[in-house]
Short mmCIF file of C-alpha atoms in Angstrom, two decimals:
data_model
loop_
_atom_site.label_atom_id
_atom_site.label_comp_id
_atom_site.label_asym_id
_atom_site.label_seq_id
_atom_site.Cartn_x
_atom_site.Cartn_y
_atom_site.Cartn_z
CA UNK N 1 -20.87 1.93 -6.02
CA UNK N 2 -22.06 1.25 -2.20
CA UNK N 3 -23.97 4.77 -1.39
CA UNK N 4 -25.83 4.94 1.96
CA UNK N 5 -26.61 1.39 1.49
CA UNK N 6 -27.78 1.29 -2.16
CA UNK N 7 -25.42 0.02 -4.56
CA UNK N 8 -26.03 2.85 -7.32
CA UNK N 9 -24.73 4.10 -10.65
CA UNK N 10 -23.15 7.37 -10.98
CA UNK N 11 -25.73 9.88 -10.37
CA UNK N 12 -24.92 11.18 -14.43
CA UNK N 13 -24.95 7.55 -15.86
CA UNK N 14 -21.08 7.86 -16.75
CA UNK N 15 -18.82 5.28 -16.75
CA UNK N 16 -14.99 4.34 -17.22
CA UNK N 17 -13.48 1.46 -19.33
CA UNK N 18 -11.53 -0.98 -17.63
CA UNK N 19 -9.14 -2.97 -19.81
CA UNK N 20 -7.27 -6.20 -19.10
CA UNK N 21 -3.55 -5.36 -19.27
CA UNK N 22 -2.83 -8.83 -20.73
CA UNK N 23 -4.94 -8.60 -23.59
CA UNK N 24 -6.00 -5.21 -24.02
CA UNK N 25 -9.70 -6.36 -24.08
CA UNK N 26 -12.63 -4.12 -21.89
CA UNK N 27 -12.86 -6.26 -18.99
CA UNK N 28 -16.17 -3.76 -17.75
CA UNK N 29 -17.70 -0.63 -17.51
CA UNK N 30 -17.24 0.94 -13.85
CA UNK N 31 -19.43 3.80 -12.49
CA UNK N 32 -17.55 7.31 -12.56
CA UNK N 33 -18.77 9.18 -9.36
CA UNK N 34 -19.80 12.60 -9.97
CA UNK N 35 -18.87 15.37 -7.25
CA UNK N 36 -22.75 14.97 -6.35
CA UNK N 37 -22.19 10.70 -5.77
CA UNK N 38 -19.26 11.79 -3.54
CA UNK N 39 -20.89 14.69 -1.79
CA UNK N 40 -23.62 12.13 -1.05
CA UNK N 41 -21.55 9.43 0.36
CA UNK N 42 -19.93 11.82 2.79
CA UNK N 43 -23.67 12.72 4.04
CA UNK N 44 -24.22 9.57 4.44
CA UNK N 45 -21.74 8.74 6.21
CA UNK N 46 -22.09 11.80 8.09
CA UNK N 47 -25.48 10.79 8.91
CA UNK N 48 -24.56 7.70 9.85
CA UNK N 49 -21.80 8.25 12.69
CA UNK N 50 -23.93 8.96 15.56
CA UNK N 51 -25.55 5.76 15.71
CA UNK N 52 -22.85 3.28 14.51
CA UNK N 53 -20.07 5.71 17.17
CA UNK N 54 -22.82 4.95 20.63
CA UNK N 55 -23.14 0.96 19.05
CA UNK N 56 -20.99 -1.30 21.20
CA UNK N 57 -17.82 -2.25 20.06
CA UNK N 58 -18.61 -5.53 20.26
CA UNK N 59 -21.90 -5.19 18.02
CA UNK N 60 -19.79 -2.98 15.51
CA UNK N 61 -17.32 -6.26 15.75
CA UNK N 62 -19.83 -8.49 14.41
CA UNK N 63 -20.36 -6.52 10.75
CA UNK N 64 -16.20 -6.81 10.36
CA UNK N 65 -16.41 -10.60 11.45
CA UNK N 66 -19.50 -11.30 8.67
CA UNK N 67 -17.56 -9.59 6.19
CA UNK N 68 -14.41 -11.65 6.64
CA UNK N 69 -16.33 -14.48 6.28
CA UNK N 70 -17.35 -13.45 3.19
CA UNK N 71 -13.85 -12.61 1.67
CA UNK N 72 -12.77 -15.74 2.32
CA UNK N 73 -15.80 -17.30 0.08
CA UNK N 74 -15.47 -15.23 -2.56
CA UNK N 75 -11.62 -15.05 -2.25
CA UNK N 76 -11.23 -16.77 -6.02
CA UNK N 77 -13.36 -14.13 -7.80
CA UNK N 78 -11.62 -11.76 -6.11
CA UNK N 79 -8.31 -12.85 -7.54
CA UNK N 80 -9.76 -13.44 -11.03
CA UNK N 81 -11.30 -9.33 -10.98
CA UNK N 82 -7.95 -8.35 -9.90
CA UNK N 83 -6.08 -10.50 -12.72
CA UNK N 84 -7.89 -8.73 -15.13
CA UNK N 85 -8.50 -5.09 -14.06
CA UNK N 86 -4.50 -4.68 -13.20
CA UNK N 87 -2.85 -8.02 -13.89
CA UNK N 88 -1.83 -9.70 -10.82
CA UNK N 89 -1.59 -13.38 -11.40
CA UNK N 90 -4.35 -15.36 -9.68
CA UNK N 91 -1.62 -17.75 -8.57
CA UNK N 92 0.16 -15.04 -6.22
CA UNK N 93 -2.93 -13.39 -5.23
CA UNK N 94 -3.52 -14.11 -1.45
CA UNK N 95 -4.92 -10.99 -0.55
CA UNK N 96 -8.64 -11.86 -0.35
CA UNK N 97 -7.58 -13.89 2.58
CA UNK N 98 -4.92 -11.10 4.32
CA UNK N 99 -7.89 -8.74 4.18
CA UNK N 100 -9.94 -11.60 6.07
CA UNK N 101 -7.38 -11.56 8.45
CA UNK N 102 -7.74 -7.95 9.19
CA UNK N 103 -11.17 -7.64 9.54
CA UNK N 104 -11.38 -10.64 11.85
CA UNK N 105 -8.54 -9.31 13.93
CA UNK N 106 -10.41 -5.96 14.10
CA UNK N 107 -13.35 -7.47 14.86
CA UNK N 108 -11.95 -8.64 18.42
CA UNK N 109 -9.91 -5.71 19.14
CA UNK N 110 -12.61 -3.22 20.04
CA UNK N 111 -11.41 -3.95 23.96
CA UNK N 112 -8.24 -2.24 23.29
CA UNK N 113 -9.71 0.98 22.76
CA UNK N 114 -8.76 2.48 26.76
CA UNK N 115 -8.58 5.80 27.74
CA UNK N 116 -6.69 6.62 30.98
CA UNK N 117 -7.27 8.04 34.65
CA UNK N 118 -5.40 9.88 37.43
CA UNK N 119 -5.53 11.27 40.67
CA UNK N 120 -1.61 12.47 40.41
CA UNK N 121 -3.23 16.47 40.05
CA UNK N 122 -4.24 17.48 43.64
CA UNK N 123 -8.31 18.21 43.64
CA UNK N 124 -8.74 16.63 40.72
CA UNK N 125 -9.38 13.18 38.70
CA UNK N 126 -8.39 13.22 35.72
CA UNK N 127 -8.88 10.94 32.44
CA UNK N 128 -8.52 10.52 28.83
CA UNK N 129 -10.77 9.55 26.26
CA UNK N 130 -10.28 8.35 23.05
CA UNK N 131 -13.24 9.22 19.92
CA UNK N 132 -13.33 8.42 16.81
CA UNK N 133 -13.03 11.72 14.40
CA UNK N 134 -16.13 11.07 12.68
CA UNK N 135 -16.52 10.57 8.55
CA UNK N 136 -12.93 9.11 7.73
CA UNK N 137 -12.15 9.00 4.07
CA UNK N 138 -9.68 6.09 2.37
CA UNK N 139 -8.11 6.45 -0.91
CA UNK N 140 -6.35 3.23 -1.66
CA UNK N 141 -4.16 1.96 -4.09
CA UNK N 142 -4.05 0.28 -7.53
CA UNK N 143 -1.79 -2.77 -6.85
CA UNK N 144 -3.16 -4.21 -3.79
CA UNK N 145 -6.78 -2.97 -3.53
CA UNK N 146 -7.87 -5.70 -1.73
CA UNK N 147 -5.54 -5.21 0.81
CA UNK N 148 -5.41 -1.80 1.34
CA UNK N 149 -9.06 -1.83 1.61
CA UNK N 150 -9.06 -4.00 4.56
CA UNK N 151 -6.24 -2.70 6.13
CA UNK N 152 -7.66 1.23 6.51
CA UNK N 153 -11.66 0.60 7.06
CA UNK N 154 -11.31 -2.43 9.85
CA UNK N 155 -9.34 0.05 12.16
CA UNK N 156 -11.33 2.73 10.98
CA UNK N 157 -14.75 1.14 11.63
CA UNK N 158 -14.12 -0.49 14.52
CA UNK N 159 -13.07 2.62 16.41
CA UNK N 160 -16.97 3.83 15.54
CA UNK N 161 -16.15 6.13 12.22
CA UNK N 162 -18.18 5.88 9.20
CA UNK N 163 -15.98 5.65 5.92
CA UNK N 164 -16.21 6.69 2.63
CA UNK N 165 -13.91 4.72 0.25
CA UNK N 166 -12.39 5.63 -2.92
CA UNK N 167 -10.88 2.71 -4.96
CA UNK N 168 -8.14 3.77 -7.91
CA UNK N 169 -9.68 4.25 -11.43
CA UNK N 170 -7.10 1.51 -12.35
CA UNK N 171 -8.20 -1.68 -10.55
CA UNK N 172 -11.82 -1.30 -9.21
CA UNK N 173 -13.30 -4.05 -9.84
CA UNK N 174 -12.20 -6.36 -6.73
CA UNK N 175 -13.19 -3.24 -4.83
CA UNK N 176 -16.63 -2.94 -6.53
CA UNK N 177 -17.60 -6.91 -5.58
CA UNK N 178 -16.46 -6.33 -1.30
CA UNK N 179 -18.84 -2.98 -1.96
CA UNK N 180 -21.52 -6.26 -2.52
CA UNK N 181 -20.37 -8.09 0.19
CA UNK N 182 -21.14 -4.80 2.89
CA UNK N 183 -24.20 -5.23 1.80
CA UNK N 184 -24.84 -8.68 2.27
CA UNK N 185 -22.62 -8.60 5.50
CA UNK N 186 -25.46 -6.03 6.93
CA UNK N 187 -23.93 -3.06 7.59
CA UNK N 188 -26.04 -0.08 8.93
CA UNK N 189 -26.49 2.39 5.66
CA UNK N 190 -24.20 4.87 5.62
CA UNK N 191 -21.67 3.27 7.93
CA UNK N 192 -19.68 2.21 4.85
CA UNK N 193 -19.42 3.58 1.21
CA UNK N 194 -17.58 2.66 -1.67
CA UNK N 195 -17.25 4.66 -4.58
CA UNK N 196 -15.19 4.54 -7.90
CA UNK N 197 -13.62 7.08 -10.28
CA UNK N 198 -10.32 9.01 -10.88
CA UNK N 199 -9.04 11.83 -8.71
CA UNK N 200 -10.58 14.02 -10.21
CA UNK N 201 -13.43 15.01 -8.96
CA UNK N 202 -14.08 12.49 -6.46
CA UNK N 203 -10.56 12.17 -4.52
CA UNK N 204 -10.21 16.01 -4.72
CA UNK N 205 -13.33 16.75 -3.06
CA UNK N 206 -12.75 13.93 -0.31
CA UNK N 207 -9.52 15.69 0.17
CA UNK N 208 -10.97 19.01 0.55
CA UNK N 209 -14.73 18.43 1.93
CA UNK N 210 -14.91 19.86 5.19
CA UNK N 211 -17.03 17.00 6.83
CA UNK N 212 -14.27 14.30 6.74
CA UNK N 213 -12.05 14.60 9.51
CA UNK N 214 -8.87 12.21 8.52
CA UNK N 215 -8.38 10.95 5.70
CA UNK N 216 -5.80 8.25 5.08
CA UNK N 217 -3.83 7.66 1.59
CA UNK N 218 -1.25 4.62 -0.52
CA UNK N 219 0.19 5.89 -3.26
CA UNK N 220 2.51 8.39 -5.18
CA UNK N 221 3.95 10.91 -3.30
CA UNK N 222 2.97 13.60 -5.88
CA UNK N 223 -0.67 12.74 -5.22
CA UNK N 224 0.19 12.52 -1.19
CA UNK N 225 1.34 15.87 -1.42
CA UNK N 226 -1.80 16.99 -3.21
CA UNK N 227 -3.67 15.69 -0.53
CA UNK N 228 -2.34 17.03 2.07
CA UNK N 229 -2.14 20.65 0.64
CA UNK N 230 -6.03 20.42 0.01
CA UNK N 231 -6.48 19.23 3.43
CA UNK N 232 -4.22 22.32 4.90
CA UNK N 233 -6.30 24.70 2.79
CA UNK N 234 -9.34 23.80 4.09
CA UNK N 235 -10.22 21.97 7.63
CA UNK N 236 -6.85 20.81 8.52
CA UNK N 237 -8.29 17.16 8.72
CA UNK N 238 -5.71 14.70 9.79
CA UNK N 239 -3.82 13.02 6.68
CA UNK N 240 -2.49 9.61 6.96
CA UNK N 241 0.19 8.94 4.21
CA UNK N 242 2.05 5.89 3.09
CA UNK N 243 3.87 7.01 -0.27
CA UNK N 244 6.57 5.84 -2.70
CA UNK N 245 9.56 4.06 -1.97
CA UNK N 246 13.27 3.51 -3.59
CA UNK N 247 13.77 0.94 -1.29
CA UNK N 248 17.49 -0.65 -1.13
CA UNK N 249 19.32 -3.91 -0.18
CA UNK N 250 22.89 -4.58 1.26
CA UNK N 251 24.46 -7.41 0.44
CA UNK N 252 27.61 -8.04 2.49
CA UNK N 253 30.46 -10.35 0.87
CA UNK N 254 29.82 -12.93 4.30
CA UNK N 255 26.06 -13.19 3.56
CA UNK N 256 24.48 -16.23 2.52
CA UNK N 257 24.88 -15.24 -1.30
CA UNK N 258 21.52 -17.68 -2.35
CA UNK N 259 19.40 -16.67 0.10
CA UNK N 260 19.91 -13.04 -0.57
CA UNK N 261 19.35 -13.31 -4.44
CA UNK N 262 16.15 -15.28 -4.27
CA UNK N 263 14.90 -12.89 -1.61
CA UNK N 264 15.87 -9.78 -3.07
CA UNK N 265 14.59 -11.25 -6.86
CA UNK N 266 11.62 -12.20 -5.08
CA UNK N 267 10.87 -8.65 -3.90
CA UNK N 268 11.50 -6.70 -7.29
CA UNK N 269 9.51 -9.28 -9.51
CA UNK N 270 6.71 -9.25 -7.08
CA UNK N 271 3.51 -7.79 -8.92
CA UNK N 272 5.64 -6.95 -11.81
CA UNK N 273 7.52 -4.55 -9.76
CA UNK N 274 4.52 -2.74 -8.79
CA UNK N 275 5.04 -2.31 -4.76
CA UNK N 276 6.07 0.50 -3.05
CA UNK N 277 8.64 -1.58 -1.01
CA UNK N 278 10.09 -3.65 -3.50
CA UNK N 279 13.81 -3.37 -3.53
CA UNK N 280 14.39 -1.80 -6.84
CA UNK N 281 18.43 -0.78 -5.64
CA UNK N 282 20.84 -3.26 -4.34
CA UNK N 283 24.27 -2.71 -3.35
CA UNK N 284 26.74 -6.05 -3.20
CA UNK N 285 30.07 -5.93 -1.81
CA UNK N 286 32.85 -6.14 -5.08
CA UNK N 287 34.55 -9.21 -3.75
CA UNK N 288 31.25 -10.61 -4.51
CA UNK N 289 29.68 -8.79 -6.69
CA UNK N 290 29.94 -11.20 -9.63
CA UNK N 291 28.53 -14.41 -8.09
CA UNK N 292 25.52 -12.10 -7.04
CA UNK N 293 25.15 -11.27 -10.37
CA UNK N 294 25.23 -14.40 -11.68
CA UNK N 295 22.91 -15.94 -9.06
CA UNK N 296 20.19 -13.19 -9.23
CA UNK N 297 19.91 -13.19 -13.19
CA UNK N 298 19.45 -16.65 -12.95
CA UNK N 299 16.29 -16.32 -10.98
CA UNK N 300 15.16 -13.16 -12.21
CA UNK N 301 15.40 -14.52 -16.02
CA UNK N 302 12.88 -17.59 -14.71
CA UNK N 303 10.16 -15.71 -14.31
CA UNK N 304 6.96 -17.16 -16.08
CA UNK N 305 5.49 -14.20 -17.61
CA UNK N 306 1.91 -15.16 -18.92
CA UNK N 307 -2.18 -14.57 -18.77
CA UNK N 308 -2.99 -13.74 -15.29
CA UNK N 309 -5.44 -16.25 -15.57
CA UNK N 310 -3.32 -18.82 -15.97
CA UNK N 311 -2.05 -21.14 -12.06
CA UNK N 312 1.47 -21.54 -13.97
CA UNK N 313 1.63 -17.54 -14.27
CA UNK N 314 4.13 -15.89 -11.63
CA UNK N 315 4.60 -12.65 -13.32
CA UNK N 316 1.88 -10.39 -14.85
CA UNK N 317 2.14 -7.55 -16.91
CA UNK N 318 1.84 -3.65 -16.24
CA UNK N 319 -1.56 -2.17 -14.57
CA UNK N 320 -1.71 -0.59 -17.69
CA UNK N 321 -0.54 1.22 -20.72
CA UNK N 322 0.40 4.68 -18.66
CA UNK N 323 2.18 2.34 -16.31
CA UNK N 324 3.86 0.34 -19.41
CA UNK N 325 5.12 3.54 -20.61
CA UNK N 326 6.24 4.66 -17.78
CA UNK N 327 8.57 1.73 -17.11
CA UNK N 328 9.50 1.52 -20.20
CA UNK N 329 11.10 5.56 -20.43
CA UNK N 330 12.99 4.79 -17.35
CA UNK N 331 14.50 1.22 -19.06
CA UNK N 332 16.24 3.81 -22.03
CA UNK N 333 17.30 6.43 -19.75
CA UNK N 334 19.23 3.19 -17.91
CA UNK N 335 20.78 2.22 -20.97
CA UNK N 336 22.22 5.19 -22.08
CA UNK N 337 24.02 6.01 -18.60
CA UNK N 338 24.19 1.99 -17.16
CA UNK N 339 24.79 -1.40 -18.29
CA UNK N 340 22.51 -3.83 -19.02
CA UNK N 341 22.73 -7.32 -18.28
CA UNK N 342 19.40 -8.66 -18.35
CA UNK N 343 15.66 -7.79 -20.26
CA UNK N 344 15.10 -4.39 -21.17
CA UNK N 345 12.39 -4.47 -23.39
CA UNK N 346 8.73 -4.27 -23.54
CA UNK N 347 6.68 -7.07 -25.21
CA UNK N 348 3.51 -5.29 -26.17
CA UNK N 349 4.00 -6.25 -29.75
CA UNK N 350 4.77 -9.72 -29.23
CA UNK N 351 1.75 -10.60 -26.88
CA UNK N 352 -0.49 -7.47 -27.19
CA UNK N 353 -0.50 -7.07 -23.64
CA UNK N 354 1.66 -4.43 -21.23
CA UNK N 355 4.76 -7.21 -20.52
CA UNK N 356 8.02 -5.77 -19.88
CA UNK N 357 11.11 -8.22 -19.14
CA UNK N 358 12.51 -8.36 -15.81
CA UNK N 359 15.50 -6.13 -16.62
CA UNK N 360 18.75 -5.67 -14.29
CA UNK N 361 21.35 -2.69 -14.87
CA UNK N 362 24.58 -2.52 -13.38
CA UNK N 363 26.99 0.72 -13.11
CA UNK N 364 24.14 2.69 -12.96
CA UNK N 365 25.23 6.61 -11.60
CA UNK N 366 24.33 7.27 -8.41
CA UNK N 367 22.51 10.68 -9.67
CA UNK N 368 20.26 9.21 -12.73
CA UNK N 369 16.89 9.51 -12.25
CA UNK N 370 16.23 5.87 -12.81
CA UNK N 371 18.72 5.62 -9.55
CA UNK N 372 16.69 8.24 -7.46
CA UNK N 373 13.10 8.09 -9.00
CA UNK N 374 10.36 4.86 -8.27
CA UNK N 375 10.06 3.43 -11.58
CA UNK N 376 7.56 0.93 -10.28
CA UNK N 377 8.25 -2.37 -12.57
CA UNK N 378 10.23 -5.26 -12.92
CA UNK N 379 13.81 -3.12 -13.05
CA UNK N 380 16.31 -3.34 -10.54
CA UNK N 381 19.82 -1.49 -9.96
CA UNK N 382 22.88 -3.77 -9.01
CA UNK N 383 25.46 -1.14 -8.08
CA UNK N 384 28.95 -2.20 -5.59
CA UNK N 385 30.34 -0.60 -2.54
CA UNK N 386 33.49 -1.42 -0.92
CA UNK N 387 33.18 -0.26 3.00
CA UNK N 388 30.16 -0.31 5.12
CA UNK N 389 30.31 3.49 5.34
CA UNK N 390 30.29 3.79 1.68
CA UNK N 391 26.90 1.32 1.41
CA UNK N 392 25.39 3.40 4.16
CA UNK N 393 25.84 6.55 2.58
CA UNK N 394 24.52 5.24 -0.97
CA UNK N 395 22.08 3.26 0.48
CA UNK N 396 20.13 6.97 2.46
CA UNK N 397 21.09 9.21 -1.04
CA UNK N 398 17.15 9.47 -1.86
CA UNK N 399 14.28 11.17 -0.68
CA UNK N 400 12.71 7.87 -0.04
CA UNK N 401 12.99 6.14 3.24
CA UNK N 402 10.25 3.24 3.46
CA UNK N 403 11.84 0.21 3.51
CA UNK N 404 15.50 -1.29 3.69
CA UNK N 405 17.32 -4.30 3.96
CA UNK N 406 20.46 -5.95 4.75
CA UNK N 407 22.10 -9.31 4.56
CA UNK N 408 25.45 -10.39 6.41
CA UNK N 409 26.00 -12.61 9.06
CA UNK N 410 27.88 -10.42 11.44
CA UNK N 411 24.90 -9.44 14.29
CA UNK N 412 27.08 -6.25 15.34
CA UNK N 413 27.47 -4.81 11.52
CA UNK N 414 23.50 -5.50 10.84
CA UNK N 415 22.50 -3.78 13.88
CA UNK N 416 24.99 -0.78 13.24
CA UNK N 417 23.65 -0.82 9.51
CA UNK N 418 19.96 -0.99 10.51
CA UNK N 419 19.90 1.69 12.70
CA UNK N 420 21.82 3.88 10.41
CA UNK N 421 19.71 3.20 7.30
CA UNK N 422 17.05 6.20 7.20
CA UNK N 423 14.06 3.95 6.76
CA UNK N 424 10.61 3.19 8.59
CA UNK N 425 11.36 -0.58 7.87
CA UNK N 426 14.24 -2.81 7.83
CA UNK N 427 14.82 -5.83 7.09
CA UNK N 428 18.11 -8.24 8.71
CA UNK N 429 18.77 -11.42 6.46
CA UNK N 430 15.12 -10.82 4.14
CA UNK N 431 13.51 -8.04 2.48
CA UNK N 432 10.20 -7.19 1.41
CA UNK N 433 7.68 -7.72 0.95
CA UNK N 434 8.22 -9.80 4.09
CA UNK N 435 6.46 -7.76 6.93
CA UNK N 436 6.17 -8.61 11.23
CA UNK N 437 2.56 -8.80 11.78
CA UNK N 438 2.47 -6.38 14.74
CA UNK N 439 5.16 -4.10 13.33
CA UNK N 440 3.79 -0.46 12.51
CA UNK N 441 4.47 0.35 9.09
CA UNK N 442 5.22 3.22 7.22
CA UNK N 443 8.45 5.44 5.71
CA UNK N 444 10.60 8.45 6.87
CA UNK N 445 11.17 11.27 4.35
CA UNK N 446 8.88 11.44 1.38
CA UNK N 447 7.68 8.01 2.14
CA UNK N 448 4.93 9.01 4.05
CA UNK N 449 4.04 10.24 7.53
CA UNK N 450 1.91 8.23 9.85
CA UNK N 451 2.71 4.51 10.87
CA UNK N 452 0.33 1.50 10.42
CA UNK N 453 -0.28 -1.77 11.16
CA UNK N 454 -2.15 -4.11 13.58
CA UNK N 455 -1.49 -2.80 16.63
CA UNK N 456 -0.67 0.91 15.63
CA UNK N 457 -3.67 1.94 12.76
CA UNK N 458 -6.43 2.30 15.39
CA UNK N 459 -4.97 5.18 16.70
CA UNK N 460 -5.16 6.87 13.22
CA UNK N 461 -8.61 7.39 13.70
CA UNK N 462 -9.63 8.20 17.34
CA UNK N 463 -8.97 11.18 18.69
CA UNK N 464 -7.78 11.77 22.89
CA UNK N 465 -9.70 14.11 24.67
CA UNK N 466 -8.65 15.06 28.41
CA UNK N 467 -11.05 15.50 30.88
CA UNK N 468 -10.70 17.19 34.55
CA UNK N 469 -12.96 16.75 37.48
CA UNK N 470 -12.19 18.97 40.64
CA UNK N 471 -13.36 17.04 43.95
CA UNK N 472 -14.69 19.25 46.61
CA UNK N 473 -12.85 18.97 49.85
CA UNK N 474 -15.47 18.60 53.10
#
């Protein structure tokens, strides 16, 4: 862990077990932060913020541009700790450089940071300012660390915060390395810590300690909702929340049928299924419907599952066993109320690692849980609709809204069905996880609240003070 500079052991000597999900075998031993390890990382970041908030932007800019330097070096190591702490293949794993990306682009964009003035209040000037809040905390993710890392501290450090990073208990090790790479990049002490461990205690206390002023979250929304009701009981910090997603696809009978099952096969079997915008419902039109079908089992069933390890692997297993389980549960409850016409079964015995098949169900009821609830795998819902009304209406029957697609060639009916999906995102003619680099992102409903993104996650963490000045008249 990256403490006030020092990368340390957990203050108690305790560690966690991280296993590879292919194989099964203990890939390392990763330090468990105690509540004193997180305590201290907030003080030092606390510590910290006065100096690195007066620094110059452009000064602070230099740190994020050394440190994308440095993820792109070490981008292949970074692949190989993710391929076996959670089991992305190295051979989709572009992340290392995405995170480059941010930090670079953060690095410039200190100029941006503008406050406003006015002389529209008689006898006065007025003016805004915007501040950074102070100690931000970021709890990422499991199945992008790498990403999510660089996508919440380059906004929040260039805005003059000091952060205090949690990484998931399930895929640290990526995280642990870029904890190295501060170090060698030459950040200040204090101005960025990484810790590791489960939510318990160390995400807990980050959620409730009183000296971090916004705190920004990926993940489930139970654990979102956690968060925020330890951050309501204590100093009301601000909560930034991207959550779960049941994201669906329309696929109108005058779309371009091939493009629309390689896209929408693409997003599901992404990660194993393991992305919180994958489109794991898709409605076809019935005229349709069966040449969909066809077209999408035919990619989904090519799928090279495989060692993680391995260039000619495009489709990893499960994080891990909870998340093999998981997946798995929701796969029986489909059979016994859907049909299935693809996969269905895990392959743990077979390869003594957490596989399971890319599986498709059709018929599926509207109101089964595997229909309303984020299974978060390689399973996907191919259900019909005959009217656009009628795949609007399915289409918004969850609590999720974070990203939506659909596919027809009529301009008019995508615009009418984009604006009436309820959805932070959607997509016209593609699908996720295809994303507009200076789009905010983020989901309506229990998807989330907040928006981020390139031009919009700076704003997360500064804060807009007004400011008056009377003018004495002569």
């Amino acid at each position: 862990m990256l403490i006030n500079g020092q990368l340390v052991e957990a203050s108690d000597g305790k560690t966690f077990p991280i296993y590879n999900p292919a194989t099964q075998e203990i890939s390392a031993h990763v330090p468990e932060a105690t509540e004193d390890d997180t305590n201290a990382a907030v003080a030092a970041a606390k510590a910290a913020f006065p100096s690195w908030s007066a620094m110059g932007g452009a000064k602070r800019g230099v740190y994020l541009k050394k440190l994308a330097a440095l993820l792109r070096d070490n981008k292949e190591e970074l692949a190989r700790l993710d391929a076996i702490a959670m089991g992305m293949p190295v051979s989709t794993h572009h992340y290392a450089q995405t995170a480059a990306t941010h930090f670079d682009y953060y690095s410039e964009a200190w100029a941006t940071i503008q406050g406003q003035a006015s002389v529209n209040t008689p006898g006065l000037v007025t003016m805004t300012l915007r501040q950074p809040y102070g100690v931000v905390a970021l709890i990422i993710p499991w199945n992008v660390p790498c990403h999510f890392l660089a996508t919440k501290a380059a906004p929040a450090l260039i805005t003059g915060n000091t952060v205090v990073l949690k990484s998931s208990e399930k895929a640290p090790l990526a995280v642990a390395r870029i904890a190295e790479l501060v170090v060698e990049a030459g950040f200040p002490p204090g101005v960025f810590n990484i810790i590791s461990g489960h939510g318990i205690p160390s995400g807990r206390i980050l959620s409730r300690h009183m000296d971090v002023r916004a705190l920004s979250f990926t993940g489930s929304s139970r654990t979102g909702k956690l968060i925020q009701e330890e951050a309501a009981r204590t100093n009301l910090k601000k909560v930034i929340l991207e959550l779960g997603g049941k994201s669906p696809a329309i696929v109108f009978e005058d779309a371009n049928l091939e493009k629309a099952a390689a896209q929408t096969q693409f997003s599901i079997q992404t990660n194993s299924g393991q992305v919180c915008m994958a489109n794991s419902r898709i409605y076809v039109q019935k005229s349709i419907a069966p040449r969909f079908i066809e077209a999408f089992k035919t990619k989904f069933a090519s799928a090279r599952a495989g060692n993680p390890l391995d260039r000619d692997t495009n489709h990893g297993p499960q994080a891990d066993e909870v998340q093999y389980r998981n997946v798995l549960g929701y796969i029986e409850e489909g059979k016994e109320c859907g049909k299935l016409v693809l996969g269905g079964n895990g392959k743990l015995e077979s390869t003594n690692g957490f596989f399971v098949e890319p599986t498709v169900f059709l018929d599926v009821p509207e109101t089964s849980r595997i229909a309303k609830e984020e299974v978060f795998g390689p399973v996907v819902i191919i259900n019909t609709f005959e009217t656009e009304a009628e795949a609007i209406a399915k289409a918004n029957d969850t609590e999720f809204g974070l990203y939506a697609s659909v596919f027809t060639k009529d301009v008019n009916r995508a615009m009418r069905v984009a604006k009436a999906l309820e959805s932070g995102y959607v997509g016209i003619n593609c699908t996720s996880p295809r994303t507009g680099f200076d789009l905010p992102f983020g989901g309506y409903k229990s998807s989330g609240q907040g928006r981020e993104g390139i031009l919009y996650s700076m704003s997360n963490f500064l804060e807009t003070k007004s400011i008056i000045m009377q003018i004495d008249e002569e």
